[in-house]
Coordinates of C-alpha atoms in Angstrom, one line a residue:
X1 CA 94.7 177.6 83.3
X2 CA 92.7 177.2 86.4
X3 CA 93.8 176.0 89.4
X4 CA 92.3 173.7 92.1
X5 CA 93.4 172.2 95.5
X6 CA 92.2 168.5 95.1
X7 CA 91.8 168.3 98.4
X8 CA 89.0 170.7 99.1
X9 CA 86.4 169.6 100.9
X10 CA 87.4 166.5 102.1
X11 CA 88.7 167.0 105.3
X12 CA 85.9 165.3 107.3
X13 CA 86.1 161.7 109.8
X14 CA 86.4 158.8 108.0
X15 CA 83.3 156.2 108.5
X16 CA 83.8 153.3 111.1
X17 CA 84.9 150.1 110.0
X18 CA 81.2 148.1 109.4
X19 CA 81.8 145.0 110.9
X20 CA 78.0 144.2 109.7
X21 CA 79.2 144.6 106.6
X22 CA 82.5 142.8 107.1
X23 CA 82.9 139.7 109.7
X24 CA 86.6 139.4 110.5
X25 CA 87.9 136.2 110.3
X26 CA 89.9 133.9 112.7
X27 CA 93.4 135.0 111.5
X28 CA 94.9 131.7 109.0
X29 CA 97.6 130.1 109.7
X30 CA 101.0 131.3 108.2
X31 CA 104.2 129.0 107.2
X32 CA 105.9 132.3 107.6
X33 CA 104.9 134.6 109.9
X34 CA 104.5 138.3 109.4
X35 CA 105.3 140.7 112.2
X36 CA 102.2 141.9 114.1
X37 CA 102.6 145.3 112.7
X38 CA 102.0 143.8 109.3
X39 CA 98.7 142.1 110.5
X40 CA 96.9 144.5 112.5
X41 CA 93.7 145.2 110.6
X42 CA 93.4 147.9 108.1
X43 CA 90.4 149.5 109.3
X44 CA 90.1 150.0 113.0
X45 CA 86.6 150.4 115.3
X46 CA 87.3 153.9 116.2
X47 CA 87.0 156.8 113.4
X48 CA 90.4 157.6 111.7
X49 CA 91.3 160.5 110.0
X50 CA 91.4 160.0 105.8
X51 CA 95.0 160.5 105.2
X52 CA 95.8 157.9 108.3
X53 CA 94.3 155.5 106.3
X54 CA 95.1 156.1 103.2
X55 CA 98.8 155.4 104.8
X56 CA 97.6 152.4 106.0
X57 CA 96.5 151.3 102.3
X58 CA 99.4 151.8 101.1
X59 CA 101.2 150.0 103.9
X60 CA 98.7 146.8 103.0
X61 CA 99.2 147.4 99.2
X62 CA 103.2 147.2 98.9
X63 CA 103.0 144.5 101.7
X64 CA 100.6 142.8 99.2
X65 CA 102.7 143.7 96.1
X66 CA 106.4 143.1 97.9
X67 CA 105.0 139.3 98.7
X68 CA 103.9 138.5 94.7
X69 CA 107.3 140.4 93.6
X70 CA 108.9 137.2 95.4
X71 CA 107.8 134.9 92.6
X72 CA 107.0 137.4 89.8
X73 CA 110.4 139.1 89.5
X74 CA 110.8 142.6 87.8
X75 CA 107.2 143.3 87.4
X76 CA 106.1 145.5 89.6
X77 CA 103.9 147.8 87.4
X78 CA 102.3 144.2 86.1
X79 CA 101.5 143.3 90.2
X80 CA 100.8 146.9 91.2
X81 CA 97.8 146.5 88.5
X82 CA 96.4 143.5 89.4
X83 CA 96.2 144.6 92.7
X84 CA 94.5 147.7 91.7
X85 CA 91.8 145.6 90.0
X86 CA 91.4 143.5 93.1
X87 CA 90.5 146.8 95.2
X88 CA 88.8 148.5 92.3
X89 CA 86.2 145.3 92.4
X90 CA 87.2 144.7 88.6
X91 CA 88.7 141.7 86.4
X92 CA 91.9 141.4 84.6
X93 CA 92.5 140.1 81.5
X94 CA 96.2 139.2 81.0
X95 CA 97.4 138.7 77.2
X96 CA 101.0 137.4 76.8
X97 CA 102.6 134.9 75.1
X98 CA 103.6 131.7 76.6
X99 CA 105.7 130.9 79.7
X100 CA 106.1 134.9 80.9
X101 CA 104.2 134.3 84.2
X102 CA 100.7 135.4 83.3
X103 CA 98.9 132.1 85.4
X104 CA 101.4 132.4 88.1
X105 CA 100.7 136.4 88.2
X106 CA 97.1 135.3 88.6
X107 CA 98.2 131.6 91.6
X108 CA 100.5 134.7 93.4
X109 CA 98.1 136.6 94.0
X110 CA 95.3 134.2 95.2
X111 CA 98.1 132.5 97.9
X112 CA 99.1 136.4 99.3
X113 CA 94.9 136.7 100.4
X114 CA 92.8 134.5 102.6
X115 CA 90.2 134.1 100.4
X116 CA 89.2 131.2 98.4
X117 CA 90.6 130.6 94.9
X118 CA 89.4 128.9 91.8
X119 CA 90.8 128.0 88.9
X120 CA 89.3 126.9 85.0
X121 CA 91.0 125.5 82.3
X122 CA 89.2 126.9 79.6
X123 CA 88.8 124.6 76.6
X124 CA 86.6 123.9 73.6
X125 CA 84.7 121.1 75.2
X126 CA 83.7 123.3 78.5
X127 CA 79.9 124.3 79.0
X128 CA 78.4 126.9 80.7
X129 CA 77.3 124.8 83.2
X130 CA 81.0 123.7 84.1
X131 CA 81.5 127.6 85.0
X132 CA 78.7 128.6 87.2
X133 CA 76.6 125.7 88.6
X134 CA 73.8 123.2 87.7
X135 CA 70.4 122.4 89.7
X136 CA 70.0 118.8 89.8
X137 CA 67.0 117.3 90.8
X138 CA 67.1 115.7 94.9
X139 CA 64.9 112.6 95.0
X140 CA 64.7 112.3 98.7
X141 CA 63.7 115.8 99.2
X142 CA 61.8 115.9 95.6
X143 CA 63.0 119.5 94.6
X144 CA 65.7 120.6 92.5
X145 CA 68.9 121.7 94.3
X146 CA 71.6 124.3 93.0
X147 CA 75.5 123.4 92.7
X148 CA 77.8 126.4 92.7
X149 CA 80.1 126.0 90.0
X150 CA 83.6 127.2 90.3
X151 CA 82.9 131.0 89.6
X152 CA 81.4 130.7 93.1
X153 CA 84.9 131.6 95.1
X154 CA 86.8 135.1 95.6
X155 CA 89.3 134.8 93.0
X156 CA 89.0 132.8 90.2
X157 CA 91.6 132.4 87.4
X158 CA 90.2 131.6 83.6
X159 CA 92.8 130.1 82.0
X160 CA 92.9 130.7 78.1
X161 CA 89.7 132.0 78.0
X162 CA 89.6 132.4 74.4
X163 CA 90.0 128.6 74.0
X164 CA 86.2 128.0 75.1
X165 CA 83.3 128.8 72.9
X166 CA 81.9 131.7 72.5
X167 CA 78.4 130.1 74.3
X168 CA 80.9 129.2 77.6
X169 CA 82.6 132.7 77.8
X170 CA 79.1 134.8 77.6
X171 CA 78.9 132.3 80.2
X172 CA 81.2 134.8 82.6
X173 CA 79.3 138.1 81.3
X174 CA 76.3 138.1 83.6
X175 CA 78.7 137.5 87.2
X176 CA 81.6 140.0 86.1
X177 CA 79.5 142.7 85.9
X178 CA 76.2 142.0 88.5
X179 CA 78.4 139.6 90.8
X180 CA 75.9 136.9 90.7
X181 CA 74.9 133.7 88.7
X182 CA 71.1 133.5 87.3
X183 CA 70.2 129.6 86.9
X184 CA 66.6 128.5 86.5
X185 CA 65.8 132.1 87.3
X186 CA 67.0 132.3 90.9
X187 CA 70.0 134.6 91.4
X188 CA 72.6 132.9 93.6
X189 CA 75.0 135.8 94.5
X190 CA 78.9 135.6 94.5
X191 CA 81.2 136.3 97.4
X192 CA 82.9 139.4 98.1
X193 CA 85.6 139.9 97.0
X194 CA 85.3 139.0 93.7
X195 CA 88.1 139.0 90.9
X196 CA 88.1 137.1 87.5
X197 CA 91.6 137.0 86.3
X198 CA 91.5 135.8 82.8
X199 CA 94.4 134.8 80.5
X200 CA 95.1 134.6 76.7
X201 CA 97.6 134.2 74.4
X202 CA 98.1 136.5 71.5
X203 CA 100.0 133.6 69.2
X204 CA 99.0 129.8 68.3
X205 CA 95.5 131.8 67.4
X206 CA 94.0 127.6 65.7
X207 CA 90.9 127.0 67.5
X208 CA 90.5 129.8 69.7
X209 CA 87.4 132.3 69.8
X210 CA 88.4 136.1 70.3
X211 CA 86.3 137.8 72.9
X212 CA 83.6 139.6 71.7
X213 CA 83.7 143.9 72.5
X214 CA 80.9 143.6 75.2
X215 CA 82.9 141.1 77.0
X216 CA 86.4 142.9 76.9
X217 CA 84.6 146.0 78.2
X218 CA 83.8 143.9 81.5
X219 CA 87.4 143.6 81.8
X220 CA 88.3 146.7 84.3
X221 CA 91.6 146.1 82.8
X222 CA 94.0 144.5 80.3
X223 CA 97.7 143.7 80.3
X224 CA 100.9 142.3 79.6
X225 CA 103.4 140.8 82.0
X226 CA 106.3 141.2 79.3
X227 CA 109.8 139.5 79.4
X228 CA 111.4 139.6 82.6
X229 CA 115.4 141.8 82.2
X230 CA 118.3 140.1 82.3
X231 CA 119.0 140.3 85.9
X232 CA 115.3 139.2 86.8
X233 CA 116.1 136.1 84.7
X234 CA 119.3 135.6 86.3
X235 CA 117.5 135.7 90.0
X236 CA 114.5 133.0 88.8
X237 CA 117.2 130.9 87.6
X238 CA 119.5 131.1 90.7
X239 CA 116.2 130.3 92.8
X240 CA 115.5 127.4 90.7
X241 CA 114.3 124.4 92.3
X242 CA 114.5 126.0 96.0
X243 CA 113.2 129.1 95.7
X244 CA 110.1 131.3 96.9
X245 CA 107.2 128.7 95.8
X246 CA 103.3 130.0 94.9
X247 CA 102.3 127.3 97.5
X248 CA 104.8 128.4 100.1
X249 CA 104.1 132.1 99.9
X250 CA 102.7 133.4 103.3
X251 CA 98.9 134.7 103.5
X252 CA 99.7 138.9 104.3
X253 CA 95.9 139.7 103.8
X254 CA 92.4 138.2 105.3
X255 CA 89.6 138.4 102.9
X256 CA 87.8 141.1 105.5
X257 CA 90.4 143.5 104.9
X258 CA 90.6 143.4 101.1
X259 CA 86.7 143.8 101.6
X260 CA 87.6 146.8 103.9
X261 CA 90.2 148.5 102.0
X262 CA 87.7 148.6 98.9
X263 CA 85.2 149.9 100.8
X264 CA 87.9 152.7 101.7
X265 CA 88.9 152.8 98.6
X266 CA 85.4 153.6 96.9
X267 CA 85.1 157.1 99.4
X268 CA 88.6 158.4 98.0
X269 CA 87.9 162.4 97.7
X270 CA 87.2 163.6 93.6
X271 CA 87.3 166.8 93.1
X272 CA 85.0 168.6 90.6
X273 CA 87.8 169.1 87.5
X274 CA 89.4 165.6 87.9
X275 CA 85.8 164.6 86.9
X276 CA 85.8 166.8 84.2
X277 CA 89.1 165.2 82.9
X278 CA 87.9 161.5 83.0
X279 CA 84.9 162.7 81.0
X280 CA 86.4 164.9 78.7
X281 CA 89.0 162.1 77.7
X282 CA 86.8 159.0 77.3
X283 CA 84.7 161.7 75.1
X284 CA 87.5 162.5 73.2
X285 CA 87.8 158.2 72.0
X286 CA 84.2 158.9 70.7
X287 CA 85.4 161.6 68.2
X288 CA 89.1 160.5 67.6
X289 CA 89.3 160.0 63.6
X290 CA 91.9 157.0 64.7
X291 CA 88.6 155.3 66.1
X292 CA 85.7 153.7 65.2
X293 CA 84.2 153.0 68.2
X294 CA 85.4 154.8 72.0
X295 CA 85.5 154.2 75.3
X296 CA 81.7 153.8 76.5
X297 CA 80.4 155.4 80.3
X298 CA 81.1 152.0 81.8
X299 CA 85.0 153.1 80.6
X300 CA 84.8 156.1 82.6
X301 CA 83.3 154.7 85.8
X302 CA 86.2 151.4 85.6
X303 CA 88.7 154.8 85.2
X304 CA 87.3 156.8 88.1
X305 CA 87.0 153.2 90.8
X306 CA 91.1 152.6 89.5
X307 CA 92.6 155.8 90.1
X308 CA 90.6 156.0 93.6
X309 CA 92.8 152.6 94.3
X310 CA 96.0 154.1 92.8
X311 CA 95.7 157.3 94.7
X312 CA 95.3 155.1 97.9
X313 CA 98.0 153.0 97.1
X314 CA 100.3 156.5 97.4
X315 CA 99.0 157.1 100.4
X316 CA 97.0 159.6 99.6
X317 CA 92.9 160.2 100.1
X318 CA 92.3 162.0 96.9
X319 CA 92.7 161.7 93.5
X320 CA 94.8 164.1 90.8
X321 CA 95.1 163.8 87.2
X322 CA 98.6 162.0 87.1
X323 CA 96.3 158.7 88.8
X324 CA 93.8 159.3 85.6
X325 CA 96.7 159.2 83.2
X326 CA 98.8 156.3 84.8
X327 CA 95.8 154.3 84.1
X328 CA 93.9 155.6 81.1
X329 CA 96.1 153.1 78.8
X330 CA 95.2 149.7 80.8
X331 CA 91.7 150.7 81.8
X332 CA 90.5 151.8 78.1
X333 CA 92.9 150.5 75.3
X334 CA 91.1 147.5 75.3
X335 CA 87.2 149.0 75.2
X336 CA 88.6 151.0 71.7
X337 CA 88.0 150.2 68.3
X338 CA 89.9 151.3 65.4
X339 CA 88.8 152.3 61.6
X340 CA 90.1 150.4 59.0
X341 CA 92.3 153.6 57.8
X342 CA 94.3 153.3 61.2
X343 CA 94.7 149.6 60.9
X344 CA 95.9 149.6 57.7
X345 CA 98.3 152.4 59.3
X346 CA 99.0 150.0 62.1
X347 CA 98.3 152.4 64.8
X348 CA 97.1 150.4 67.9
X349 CA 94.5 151.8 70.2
X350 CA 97.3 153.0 72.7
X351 CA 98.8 154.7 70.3
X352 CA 95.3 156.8 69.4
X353 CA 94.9 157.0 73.0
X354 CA 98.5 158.2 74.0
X355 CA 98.0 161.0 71.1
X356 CA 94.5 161.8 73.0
X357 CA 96.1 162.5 76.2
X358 CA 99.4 164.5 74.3
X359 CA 96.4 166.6 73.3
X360 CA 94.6 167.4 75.9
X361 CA 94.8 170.1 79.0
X362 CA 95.5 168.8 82.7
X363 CA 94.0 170.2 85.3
X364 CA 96.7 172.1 87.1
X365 CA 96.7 171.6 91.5
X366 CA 96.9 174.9 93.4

């Protein structure tokens, strides 16, 4: 099998920290006060060299990960992806069943970044409208006038998604994937960053409305936070009522270096084969006899933006096949469809896809 360094090519300055891009903001005020280390800026004036940082990612990302890990206990795969979303500039979609963390996942994550957070309770009465804003008509000025709904904000949370119509969640489809809202046909755009964290529940299925394919393959992602183990019980218990608190967690992150770390995060090197591979496998979904319908292009580019942020996140400032396999399960399970013949089977779509990747040559490094 061939050989390739993944690194070829890609020894070259890194690009200067756009502050025209990016205004940095006044540094918030923390109830608990990080060390100075912790809050010098990701992204500096002068030119850096790549795999400086790419350490400094990774610095930002467990300091990001370590603070959620104090309320979410035992789930750090669950944190490490919803922060990969975040710096991918994708949405999550978290299905679990009741009371495993999956809002407070979603409130954790929102209190470690300065940024500002919304949050909708999905539910069968909820318009469109409620979601991304309404022009209503100013009689002293006589002219209509646009009011952002709550999608207008950095991170919003959309609790129980499946519980609103299916009118009110097509609602969501135009801002996940163009990051703006269309109303009377002016485009009002969305801030940056921007991260829809959407929840469901996989029992009590009475008056919900599954989401349609084209709106799961929006969803960069799609996960489960799982049962904490025993001893991650036993600590949430023990820290029960005077414990680590969502509202209490300290801010470790201003919204201009999230905005900067994705911009770094986007330039991580690809070489030529680990292209190949993310093609080749979202092909394969297309002919899998498991499937009826694969993983589309818009599955390989949400594959290719995560495991730039994963191979960050390791410090490193290019990408190798293990980052495209870590994620190929979360990033495309979700976008798959499967014949009849495998449902009556009872194979699930990881299960095609996990046979897919048994199957199929990786690249080999130099």
């Amino acid at each position: 099998m061939t050989q390739y360094n993944y690194q070829d090519h890609f020894e070259q300055p890194a690009p200067a920290y756009d502050q025209q891009q990016y205004h940095h903001q006044p540094a918030p005020v923390y109830e608990q006060q990080p060390s100075q280390q912790q809050l010098a800026p990701v992204y500096e004036q002068q030119p850096q060299p790549q795999q400086q940082l790419a350490g400094q990612f990774a610095q930002r990302f467990q300091l990001l990960a370590g603070n959620i890990e104090r309320i979410i206990r035992g789930k750090h795969d669950a944190i490490e992806l919803a922060l990969i979303c975040l710096f991918a500039e994708g949405h999550l979609l978290v299905e679990d069943v009741p009371g495993t963390g999956k809002t407070t996942l979603a409130r954790s994550l929102a209190a470690s970044v300065d940024a500002e957070w919304r949050r909708i309770q999905f539910t069968p009465d909820l318009l469109p409208s409620d979601i991304t804003g309404v022009s209503i008509f100013n009689q002293a000025h006589q002219k209509f006038e646009f009011h952002q709904g709550p999608v207008f904000a950095n991170i919003v949370l959309a609790d129980e998604i499946n519980r609103a119509s299916p009118k009110t969640q097509a609602a969501l489809l135009e801002v996940m994937e163009e990051r703006r809202v269309t109303v009377d046909a002016e485009p009002h755009p969305v801030p940056r960053p921007f991260l829809v964290v959407a929840t469901q529940n996989p029992v009590d299925m009475d008056g919900t409305y599954p989401l349609p394919e084209a709106q799961l393959d929006r969803f960069l992602m799609k996960i489960s936070v799982g049962y904490p183990d025993h001893a991650s019980e036993v600590e949430v218990l023990k820290g029960m009522p005077t414990g680590p608190q969502v509202e209490r967690l300290p801010v470790v992150a201003r919204s201009s270096d999230v905005a900067g770390m994705i911009d770094f995060a986007s330039r991580i090197h690809v070489a030529d084969p680990v292209y190949d591979y993310i093609v080749a496998l979202c092909g394969a979904t297309r002919t899998s006899p498991h499937l009826r319908l694969g993983a589309s292009p818009r599955g390989s580019l949400a594959l290719l933006r995560a495991a730039r942020v994963k191979a960050a996140a390791a410090g490193r400032h290019y990408v190798v096949p293990e980052d495209v396999k870590a994620l190929a399960v979360p990033v495309l399970a979700h976008r798959l469809i499967l014949t009849p013949e495998a449902e009556l089977r009872e194979v699930t779509p990881a299960a095609a896809l996990g046979e897919i990747l048994a199957g199929m040559p990786v690249p080999q490094a130099a």
